[in-house]
Coordinates of C-alpha atoms in Angstrom, one line a residue:
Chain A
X1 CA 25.9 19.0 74.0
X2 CA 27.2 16.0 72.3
X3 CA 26.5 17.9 68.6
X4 CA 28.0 20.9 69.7
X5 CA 31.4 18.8 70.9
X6 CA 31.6 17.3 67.4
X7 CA 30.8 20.5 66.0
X8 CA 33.6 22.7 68.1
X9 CA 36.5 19.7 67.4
X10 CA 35.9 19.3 63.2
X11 CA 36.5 23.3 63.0
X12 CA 39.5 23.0 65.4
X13 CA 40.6 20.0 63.6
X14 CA 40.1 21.7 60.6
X15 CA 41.7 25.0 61.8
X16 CA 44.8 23.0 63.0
X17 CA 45.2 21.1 59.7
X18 CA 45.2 23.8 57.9
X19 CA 47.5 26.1 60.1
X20 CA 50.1 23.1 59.4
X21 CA 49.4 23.1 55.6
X22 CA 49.9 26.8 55.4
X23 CA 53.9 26.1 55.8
X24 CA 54.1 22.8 54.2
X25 CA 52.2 23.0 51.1
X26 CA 55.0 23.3 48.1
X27 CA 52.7 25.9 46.9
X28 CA 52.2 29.8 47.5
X29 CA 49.3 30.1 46.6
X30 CA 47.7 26.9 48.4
X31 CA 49.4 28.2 51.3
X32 CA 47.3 31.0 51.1
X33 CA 43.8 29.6 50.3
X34 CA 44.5 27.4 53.4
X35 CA 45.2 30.5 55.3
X36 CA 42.0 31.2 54.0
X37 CA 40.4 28.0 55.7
X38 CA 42.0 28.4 58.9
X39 CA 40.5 32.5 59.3
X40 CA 37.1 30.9 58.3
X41 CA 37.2 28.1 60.9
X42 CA 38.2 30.0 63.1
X43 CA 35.7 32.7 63.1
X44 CA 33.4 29.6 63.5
X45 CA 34.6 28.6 66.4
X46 CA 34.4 32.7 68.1
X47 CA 30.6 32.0 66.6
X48 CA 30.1 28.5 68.7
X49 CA 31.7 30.3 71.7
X50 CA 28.9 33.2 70.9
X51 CA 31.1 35.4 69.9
X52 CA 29.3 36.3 67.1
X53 CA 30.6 40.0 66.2
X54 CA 33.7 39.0 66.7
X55 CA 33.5 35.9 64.0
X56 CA 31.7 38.2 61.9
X57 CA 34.4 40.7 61.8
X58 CA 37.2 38.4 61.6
X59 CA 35.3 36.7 58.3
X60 CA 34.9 40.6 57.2
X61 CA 38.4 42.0 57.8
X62 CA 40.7 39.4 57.7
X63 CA 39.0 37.2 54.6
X64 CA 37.3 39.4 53.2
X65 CA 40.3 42.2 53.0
X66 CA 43.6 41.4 54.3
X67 CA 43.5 37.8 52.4
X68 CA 42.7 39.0 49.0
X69 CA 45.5 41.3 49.1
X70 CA 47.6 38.5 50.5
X71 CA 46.9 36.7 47.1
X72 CA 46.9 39.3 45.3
X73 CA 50.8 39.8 46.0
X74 CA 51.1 36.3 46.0
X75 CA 49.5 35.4 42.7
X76 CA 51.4 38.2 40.9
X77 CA 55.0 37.8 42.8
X78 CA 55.6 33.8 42.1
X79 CA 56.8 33.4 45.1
X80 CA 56.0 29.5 44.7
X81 CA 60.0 29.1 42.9
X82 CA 61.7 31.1 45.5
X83 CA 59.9 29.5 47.9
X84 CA 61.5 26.2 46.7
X85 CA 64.7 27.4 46.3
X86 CA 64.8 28.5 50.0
X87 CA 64.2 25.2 51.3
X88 CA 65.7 22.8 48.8
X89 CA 69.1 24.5 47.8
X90 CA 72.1 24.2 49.5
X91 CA 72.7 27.9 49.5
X92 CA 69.9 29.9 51.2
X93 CA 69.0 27.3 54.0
X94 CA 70.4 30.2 56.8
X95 CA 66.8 31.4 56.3
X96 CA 65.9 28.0 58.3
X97 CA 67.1 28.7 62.0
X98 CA 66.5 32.5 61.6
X99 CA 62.9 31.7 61.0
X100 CA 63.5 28.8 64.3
X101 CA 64.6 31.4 66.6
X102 CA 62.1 33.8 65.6
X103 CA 59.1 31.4 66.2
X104 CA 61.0 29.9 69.5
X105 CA 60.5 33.6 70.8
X106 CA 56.7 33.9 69.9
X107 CA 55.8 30.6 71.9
X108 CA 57.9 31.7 74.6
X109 CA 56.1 35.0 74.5
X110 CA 52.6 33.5 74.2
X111 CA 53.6 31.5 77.2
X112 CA 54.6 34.2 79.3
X113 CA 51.2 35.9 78.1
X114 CA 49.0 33.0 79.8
X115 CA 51.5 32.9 82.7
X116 CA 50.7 36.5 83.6
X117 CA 47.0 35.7 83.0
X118 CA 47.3 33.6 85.4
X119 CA 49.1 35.7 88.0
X120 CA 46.8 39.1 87.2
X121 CA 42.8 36.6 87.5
X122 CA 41.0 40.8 88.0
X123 CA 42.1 41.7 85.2
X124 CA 40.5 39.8 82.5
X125 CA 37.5 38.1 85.1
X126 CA 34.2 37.7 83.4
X127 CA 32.9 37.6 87.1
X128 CA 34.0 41.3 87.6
X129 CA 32.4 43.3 84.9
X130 CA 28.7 43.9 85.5
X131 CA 27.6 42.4 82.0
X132 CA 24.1 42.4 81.5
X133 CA 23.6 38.6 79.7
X134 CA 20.4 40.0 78.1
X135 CA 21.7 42.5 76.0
X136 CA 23.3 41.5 72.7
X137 CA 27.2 40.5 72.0
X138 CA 27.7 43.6 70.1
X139 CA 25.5 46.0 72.6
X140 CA 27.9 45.2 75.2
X141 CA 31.2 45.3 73.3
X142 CA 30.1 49.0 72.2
X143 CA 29.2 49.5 75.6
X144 CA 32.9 48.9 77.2
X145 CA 34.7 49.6 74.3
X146 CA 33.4 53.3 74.2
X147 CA 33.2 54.3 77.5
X148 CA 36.4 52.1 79.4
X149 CA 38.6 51.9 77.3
X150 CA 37.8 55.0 74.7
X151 CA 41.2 55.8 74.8
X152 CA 43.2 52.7 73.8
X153 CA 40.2 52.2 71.0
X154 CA 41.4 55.9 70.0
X155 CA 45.2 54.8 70.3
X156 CA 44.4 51.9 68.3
X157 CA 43.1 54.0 65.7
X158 CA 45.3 56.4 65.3
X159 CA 48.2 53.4 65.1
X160 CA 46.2 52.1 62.0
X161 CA 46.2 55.6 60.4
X162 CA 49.5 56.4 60.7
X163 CA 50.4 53.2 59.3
X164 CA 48.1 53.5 56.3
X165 CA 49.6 57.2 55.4
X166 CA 53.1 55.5 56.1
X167 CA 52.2 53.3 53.6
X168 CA 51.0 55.2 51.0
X169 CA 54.3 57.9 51.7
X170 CA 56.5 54.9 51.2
X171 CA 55.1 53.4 48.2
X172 CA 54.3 56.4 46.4
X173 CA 56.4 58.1 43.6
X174 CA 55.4 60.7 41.0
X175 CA 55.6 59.8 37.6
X176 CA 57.0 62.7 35.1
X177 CA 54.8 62.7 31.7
X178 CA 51.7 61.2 32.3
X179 CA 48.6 62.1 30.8
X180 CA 45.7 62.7 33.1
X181 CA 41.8 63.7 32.5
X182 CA 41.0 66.7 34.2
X183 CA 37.5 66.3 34.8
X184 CA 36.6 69.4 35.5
X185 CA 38.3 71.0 32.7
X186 CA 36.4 68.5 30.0
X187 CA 33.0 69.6 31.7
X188 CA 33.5 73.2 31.5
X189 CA 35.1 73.2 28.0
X190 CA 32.2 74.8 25.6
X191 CA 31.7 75.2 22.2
X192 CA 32.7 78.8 21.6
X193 CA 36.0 77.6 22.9
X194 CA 36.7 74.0 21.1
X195 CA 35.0 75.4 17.9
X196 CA 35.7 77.8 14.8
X197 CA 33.5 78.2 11.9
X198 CA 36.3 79.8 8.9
X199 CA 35.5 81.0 5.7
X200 CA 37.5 78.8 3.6
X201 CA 38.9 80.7 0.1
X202 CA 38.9 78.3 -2.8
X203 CA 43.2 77.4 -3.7
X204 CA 44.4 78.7 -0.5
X205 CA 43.1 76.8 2.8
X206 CA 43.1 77.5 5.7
X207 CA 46.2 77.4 8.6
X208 CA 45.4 76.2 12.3
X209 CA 47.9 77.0 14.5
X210 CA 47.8 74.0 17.1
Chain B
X1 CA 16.6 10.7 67.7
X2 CA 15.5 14.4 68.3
X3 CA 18.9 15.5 66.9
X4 CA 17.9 13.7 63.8
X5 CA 14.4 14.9 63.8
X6 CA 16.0 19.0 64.3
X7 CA 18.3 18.3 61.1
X8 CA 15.3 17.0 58.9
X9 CA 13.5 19.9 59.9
X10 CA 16.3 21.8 59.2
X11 CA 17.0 20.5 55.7
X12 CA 13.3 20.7 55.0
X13 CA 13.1 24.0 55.3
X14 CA 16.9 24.9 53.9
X15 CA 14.8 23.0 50.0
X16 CA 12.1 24.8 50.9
X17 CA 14.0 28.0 50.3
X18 CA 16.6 27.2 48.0
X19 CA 14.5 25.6 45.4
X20 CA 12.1 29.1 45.1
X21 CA 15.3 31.1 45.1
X22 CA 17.0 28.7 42.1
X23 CA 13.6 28.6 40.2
X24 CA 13.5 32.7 40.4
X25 CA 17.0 32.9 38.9
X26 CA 16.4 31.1 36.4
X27 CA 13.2 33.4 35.7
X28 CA 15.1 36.5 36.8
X29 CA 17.8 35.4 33.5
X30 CA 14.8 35.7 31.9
X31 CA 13.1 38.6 32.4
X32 CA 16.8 40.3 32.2
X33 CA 17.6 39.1 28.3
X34 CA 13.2 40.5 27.6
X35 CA 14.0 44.0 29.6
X36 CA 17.5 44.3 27.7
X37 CA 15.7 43.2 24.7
X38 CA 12.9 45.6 24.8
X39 CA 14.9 48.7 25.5
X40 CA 16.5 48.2 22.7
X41 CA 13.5 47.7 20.5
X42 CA 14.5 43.7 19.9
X43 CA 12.4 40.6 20.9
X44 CA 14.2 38.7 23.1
X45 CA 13.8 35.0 24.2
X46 CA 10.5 34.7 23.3
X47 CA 10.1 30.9 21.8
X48 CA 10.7 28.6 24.1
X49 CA 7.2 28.4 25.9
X50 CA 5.0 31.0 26.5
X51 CA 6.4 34.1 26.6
X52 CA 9.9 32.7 26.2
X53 CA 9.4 31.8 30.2
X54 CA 11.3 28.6 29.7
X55 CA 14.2 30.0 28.0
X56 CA 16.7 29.5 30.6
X57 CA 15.6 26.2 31.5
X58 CA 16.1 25.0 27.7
X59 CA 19.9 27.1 28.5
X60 CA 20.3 24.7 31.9
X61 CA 19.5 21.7 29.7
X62 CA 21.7 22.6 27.2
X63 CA 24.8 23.1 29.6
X64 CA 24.3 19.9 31.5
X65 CA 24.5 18.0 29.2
X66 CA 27.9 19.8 27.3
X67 CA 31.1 18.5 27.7
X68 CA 33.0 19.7 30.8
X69 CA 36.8 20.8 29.5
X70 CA 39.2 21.3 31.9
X71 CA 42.7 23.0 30.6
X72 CA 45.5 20.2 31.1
X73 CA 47.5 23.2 32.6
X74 CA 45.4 24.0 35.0
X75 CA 45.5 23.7 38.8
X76 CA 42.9 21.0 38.6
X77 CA 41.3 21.2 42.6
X78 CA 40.9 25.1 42.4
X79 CA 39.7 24.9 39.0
X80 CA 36.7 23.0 39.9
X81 CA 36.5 24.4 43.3
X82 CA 36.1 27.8 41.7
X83 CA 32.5 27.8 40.5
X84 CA 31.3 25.5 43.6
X85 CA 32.7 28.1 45.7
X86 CA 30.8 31.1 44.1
X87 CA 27.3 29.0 43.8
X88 CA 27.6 28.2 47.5
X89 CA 28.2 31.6 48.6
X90 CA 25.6 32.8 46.5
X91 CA 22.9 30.6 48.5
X92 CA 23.8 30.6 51.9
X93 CA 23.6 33.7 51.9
X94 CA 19.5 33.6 51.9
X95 CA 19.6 31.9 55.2
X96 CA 18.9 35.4 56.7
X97 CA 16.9 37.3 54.7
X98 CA 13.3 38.1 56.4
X99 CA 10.5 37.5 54.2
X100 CA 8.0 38.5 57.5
X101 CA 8.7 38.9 60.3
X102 CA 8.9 34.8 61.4
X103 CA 9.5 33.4 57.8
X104 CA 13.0 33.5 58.0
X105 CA 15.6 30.6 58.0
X106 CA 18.0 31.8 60.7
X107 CA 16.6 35.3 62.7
X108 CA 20.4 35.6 64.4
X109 CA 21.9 38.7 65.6
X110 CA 24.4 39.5 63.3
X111 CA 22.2 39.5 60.3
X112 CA 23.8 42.7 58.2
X113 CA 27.5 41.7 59.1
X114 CA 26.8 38.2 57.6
X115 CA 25.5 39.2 54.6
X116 CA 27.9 41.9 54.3
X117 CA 30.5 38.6 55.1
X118 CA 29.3 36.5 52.9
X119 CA 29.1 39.1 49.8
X120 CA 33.0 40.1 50.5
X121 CA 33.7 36.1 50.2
X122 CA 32.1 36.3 47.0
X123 CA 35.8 37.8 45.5
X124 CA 37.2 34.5 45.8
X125 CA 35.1 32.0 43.3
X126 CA 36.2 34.7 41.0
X127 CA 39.9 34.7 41.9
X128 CA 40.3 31.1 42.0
X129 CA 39.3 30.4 39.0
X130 CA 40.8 33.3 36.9
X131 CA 44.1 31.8 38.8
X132 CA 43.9 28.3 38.2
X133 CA 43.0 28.5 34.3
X134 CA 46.7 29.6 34.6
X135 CA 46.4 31.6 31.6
X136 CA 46.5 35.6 30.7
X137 CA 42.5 36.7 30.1
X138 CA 41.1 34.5 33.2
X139 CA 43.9 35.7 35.3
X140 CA 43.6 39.7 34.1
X141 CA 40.1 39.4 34.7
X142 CA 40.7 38.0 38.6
X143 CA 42.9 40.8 39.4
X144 CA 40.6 43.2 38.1
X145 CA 37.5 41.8 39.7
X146 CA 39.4 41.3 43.2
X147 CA 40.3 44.7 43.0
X148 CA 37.0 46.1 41.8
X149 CA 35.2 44.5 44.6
X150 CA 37.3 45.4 47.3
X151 CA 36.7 48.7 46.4
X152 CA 33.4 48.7 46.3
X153 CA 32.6 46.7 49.2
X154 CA 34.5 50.0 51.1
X155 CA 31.3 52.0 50.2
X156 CA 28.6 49.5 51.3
X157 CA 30.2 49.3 54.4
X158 CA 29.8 52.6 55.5
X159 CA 26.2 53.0 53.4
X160 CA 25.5 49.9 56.0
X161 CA 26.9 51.9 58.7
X162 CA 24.7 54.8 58.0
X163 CA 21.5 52.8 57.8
X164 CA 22.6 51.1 61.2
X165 CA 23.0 54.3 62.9
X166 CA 19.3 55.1 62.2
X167 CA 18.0 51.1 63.5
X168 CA 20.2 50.4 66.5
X169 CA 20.4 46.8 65.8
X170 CA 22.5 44.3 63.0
X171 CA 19.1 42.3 63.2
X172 CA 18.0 42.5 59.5
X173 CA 14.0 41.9 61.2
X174 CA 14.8 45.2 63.4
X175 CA 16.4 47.2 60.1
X176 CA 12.9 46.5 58.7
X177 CA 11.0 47.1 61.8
X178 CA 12.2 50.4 62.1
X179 CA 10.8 51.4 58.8
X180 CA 7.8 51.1 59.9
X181 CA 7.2 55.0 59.7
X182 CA 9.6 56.4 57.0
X183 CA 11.7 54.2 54.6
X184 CA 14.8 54.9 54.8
X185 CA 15.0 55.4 51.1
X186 CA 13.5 58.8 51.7
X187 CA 16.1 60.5 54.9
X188 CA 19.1 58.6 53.0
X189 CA 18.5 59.0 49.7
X190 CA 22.3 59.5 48.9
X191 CA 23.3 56.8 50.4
X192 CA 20.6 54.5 48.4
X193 CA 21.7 56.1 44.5
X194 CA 25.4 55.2 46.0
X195 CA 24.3 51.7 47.1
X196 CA 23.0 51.0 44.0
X197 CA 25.3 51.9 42.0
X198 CA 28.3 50.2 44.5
X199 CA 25.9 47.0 44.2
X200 CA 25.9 47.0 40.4
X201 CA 30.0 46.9 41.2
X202 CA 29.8 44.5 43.5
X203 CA 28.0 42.0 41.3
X204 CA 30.2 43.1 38.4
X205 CA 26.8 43.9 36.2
X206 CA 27.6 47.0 33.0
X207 CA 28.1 49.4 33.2
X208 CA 31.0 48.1 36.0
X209 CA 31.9 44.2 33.6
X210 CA 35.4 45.1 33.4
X211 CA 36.5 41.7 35.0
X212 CA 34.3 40.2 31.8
X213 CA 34.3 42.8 29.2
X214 CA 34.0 40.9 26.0
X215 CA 35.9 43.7 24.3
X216 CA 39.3 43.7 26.2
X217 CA 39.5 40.4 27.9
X218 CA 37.4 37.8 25.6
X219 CA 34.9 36.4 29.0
X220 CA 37.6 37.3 31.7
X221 CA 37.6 34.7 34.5
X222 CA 35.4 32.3 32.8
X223 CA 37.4 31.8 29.7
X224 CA 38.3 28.5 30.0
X225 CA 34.9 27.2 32.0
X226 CA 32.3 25.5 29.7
X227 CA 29.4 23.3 30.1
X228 CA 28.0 22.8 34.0
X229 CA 30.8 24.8 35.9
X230 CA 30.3 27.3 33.4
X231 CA 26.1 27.5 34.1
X232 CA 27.4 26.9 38.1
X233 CA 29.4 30.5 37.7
X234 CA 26.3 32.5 36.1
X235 CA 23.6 30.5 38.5
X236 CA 26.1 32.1 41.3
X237 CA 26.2 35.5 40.1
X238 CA 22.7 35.6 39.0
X239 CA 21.9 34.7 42.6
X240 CA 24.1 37.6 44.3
X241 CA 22.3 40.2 42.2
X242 CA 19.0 38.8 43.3
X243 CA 21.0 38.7 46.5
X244 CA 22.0 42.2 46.3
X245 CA 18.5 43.8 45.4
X246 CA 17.1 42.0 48.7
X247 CA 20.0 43.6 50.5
X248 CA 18.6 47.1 49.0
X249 CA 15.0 46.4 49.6
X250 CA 15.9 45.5 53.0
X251 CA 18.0 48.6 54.1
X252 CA 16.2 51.2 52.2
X253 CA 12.7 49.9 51.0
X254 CA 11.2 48.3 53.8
X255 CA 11.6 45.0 53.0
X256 CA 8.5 43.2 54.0
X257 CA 6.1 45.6 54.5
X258 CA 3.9 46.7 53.0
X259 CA 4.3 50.1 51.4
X260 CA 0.9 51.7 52.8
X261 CA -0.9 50.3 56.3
X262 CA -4.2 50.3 55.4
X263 CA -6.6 47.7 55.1
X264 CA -6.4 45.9 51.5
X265 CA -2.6 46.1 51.4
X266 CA -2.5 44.4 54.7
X267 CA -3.8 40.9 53.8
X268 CA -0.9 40.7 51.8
X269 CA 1.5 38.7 53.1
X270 CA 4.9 40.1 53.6
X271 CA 6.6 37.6 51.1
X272 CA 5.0 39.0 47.8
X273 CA 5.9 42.7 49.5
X274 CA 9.7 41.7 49.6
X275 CA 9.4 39.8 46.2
X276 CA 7.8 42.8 44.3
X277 CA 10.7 44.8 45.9
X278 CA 13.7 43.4 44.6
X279 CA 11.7 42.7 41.3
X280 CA 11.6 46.6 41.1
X281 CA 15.4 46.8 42.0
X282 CA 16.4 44.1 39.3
X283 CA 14.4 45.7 36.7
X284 CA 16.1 49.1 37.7
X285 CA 19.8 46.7 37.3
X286 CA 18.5 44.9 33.8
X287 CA 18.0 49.2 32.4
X288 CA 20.8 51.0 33.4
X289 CA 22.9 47.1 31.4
X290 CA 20.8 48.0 28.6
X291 CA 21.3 52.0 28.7
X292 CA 24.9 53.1 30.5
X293 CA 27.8 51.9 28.3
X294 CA 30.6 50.0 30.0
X295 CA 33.1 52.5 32.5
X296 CA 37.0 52.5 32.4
X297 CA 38.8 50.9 34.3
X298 CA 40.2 54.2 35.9
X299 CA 37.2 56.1 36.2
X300 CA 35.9 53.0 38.1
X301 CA 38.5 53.2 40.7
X302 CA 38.5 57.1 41.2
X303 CA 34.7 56.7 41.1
X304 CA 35.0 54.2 44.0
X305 CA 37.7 55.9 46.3
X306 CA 37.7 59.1 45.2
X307 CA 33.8 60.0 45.0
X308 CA 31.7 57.0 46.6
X309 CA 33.6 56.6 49.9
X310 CA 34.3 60.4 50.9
X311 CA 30.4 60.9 50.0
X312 CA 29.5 58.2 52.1
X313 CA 31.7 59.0 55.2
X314 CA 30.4 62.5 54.9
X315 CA 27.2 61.2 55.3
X316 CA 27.9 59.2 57.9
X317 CA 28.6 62.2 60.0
X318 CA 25.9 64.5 59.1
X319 CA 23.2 61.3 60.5
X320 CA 25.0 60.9 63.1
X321 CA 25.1 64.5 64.4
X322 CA 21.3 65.2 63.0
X323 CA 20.4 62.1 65.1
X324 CA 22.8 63.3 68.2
X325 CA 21.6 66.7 68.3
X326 CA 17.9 65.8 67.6
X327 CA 18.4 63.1 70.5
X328 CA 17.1 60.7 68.1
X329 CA 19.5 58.1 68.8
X330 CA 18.1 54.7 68.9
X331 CA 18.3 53.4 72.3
X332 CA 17.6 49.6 73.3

């Protein structure tokens, strides 16, 4: 018990650490990498809870995807200068209580989320659900997710997709005078059509028209 | 005390798996320069030792002891946290793979997903260090590479997803279990040509190099690496194609076992099965470098979005309603 205790508090120490170094570094891009650390220690701690899909997917989705594209943008923007602008200059600093009153809202909301945890305990009680502890973490997330709550799985879905094609819609623009490969129209192409065989007379030539 | 004595045991058998798998990279460079060599009617390394075999450990030698340069405009901790990063991923990655069906470092539930984890992490050795050589090739070559194997990784996914569908279980002992009676090379054939092919992406092998194609972008990420972290980054992507073909032998070849259950193939144990395997897959990578010339960068990406992952999704619904409506659903 004693390992897994030392175990569980160096990843939350860790994942703590580096939530705090994500908005201090100077940085952009160490910001992100220790973005990076924090999603990784964290989906070690959903594995020490046995959580195990969970971490998996979280390692998968958020690292593996979401991250790369974070630093992607990041890398190619150089947001690291405007990021030092905002905070050192005299000029931009109303981006400062903005950003205060958002996060002031977000605890308060994530308080009032535990409060109504606690005032709701059948809702979210592990004692409730007729889990079988034999069958696998993933076995019985498939098993609720597709039968109880099909429909807000579905929802959830759909939400994603129409954000994707609303992203591609807004980000989209066609481009007058480019030049694109038609594959199917280089396959097909034979030789009767892309070649002539002409008799060429001597002191006159020949004239292609194309 | 028995802590102690758990970790030792531990670490004992962590070296006793880590040193095979770094001794066959090293033979797997090899036997990739003689294969290249011999399609193309050359020699290859053939001097040092017999056979050449000791090639790439007179390579290792060399790069040890070269001169480690690091750019004075670099971003000094990533820069040398690059090619750790990429070596480390490579190995602990081997922690699951079954070589029977009890020699295997960590048997946990989540087998697939954590490989499938630990190959998407991969992206970031690679972007770290084309980024903090702070200059243009290294950093053309990240972007290309990021993007290049987020694409592909899209494809194995669902190829995963299909194979999955067919086991019932993310337990990479089960996925190979249940190949006892038909491998599922043969039902998802499709699905193995596209995994192959999304695997050579994934491990950025010709004909898919862009992110180091000599021609356009001098070495891409490792431009500015030499000497050890320079070995560090081919050790570590030497290891994922290894990696990789395992990955394929498990999912589509049976993995361990053995390919007919009769009596003389029996006695053999299930490790030289899994090894001959993804000897077979690597050869199959070391031909199609020698033979395909290098893809553009276009035609990479609309092979990836535009072909792979419809084909695969498709697919994905045609096993799933053959197994529906033949009630062969796996069910445990």
């Amino acid at each position: 018990m004693i390992a897994h205790s030392i175990f569980f508090y160096t990843f939350s120490i860790i994942a703590i650490i580096s939530a705090i170094m994500v908005t201090v570094s100077k940085n952009t891009v160490h910001s992100v990498f220790f973005l990076i650390l924090d999603f990784i220690s964290i989906s070690c701690l959903f594995i020490m809870i046995g959580a195990e899909f969970l971490g998996m997917i979280m390692l998968i989705v958020y690292v593996g995807a979401v991250a790369v594209l974070f630093l992607f943008v990041v890398m190619m923007l150089n947001v690291a200068q405007q990021k030092n602008q905002w905070f050192a200059s005299e000029a931009s600093s109303k981006h400062i209580p903005v950003g205060l009153i958002i996060s002031t809202i977000i605890f308060f909301e994530l308080i009032i989320v535990i409060g109504g945890w606690k005032y709701k305990p059948d809702l979210f009680d592990i004692n409730n659900t007729t889990n079988n502890f034999n069958v696998s973490n993933t076995h019985s997330l498939g098993q609720v997710l597709y039968t109880d709550y099909i429909h807000v799985f579905q929802l959830s879905g759909m939400i994603l997709l129409v954000a994707m094609i609303g992203a591609i819609v807004l980000t989209f623009r066609k481009r007058e005078g480019v030049k694109k490969q038609s594959y199917i129209k280089q396959i097909s192409r034979e030789r009767s059509e892309g070649v002539e065989l002409l008799d060429v007379k001597t002191n006159k030539g020949v004239k292609i028209d194309d | 005390m028995e802590y102690f004595n758990t970790v030792f045991q531990e670490v004992y058998k962590i070296l006793f798996l880590l040193v095979p798998v770094l001794i066959s990279v090293a033979m797997i460079v090899w036997l990739d320069r003689r294969v290249w060599a011999f399609v193309q009617k050359r020699q290859g390394p053939n001097v040092v030792g017999p056979f050449g075999l000791l090639q790439s450990l007179a390579d290792a030698l060399k790069y040890i002891f070269k001169e480690i340069i690091i750019p004075s405009t670099s971003n000094k901790v990533i820069f040398i946290l690059a090619p750790i990063v990429t070596m480390t991923l490579a190995l602990i990655s081997w922690a699951v793979i079954p070589f029977s069906a009890t020699l295997v470092l960590a048997d946990i539930n989540v087998g697939i997903l954590y490989l499938f984890a630990v190959s998407s992490l991969g992206v970031y050795g690679i972007i770290m260090g084309g980024w903090a050589s702070n200059s243009k090739y290294p950093f053309l070559g990240a972007i290309r590479s990021a993007a290049q194997m987020v694409s592909y990784e899209v494809s194995i996914g669902v190829i995963i997803i299909n194979v999955l569908l067919c086991v019932g279980s993310l337990n990479l002992n089960d996925i190979v279990e249940a190949q006892q009676n038909l491998w599922f090379i043969i039902p998802l054939f499709p699905m193995f040509v596209i995994f192959f092919i999304s695997a050579l992406a994934e491990t950025n092998r010709p004909p898919f190099d862009l992110p180091e194609a000599e021609a356009e972008l001098v070495a891409g990420y490792q431009t500015e690496y030499s000497g050890m972290m320079y070995a560090m980054f081919w050790l570590g992507e030497y290891a994922n194609i290894l990696l990789m073909c395992a990955m394929g032998a498990i999912l589509f070849l049976g993995g361990w076992m053995s390919p007919i259950e009769i009596y003389p193939f029996t006695l053999v144990p299930g490790a030289i099965w899994l090894i001959l395997k993804i000897l077979l897959l690597f050869i199959l990578f070391a031909l199609v470098k020698a033979i395909v010339p290098r893809y553009r960068y276009d035609q990479l990406m609309r092979l990836g979005w535009k072909v792979f992952l419809p084909l695969s999704l498709i697919w994905v619904v045609l096993t799933s309603s053959y197994l529906f409506y033949f009630n062969l659903l796996p069910t445990n």
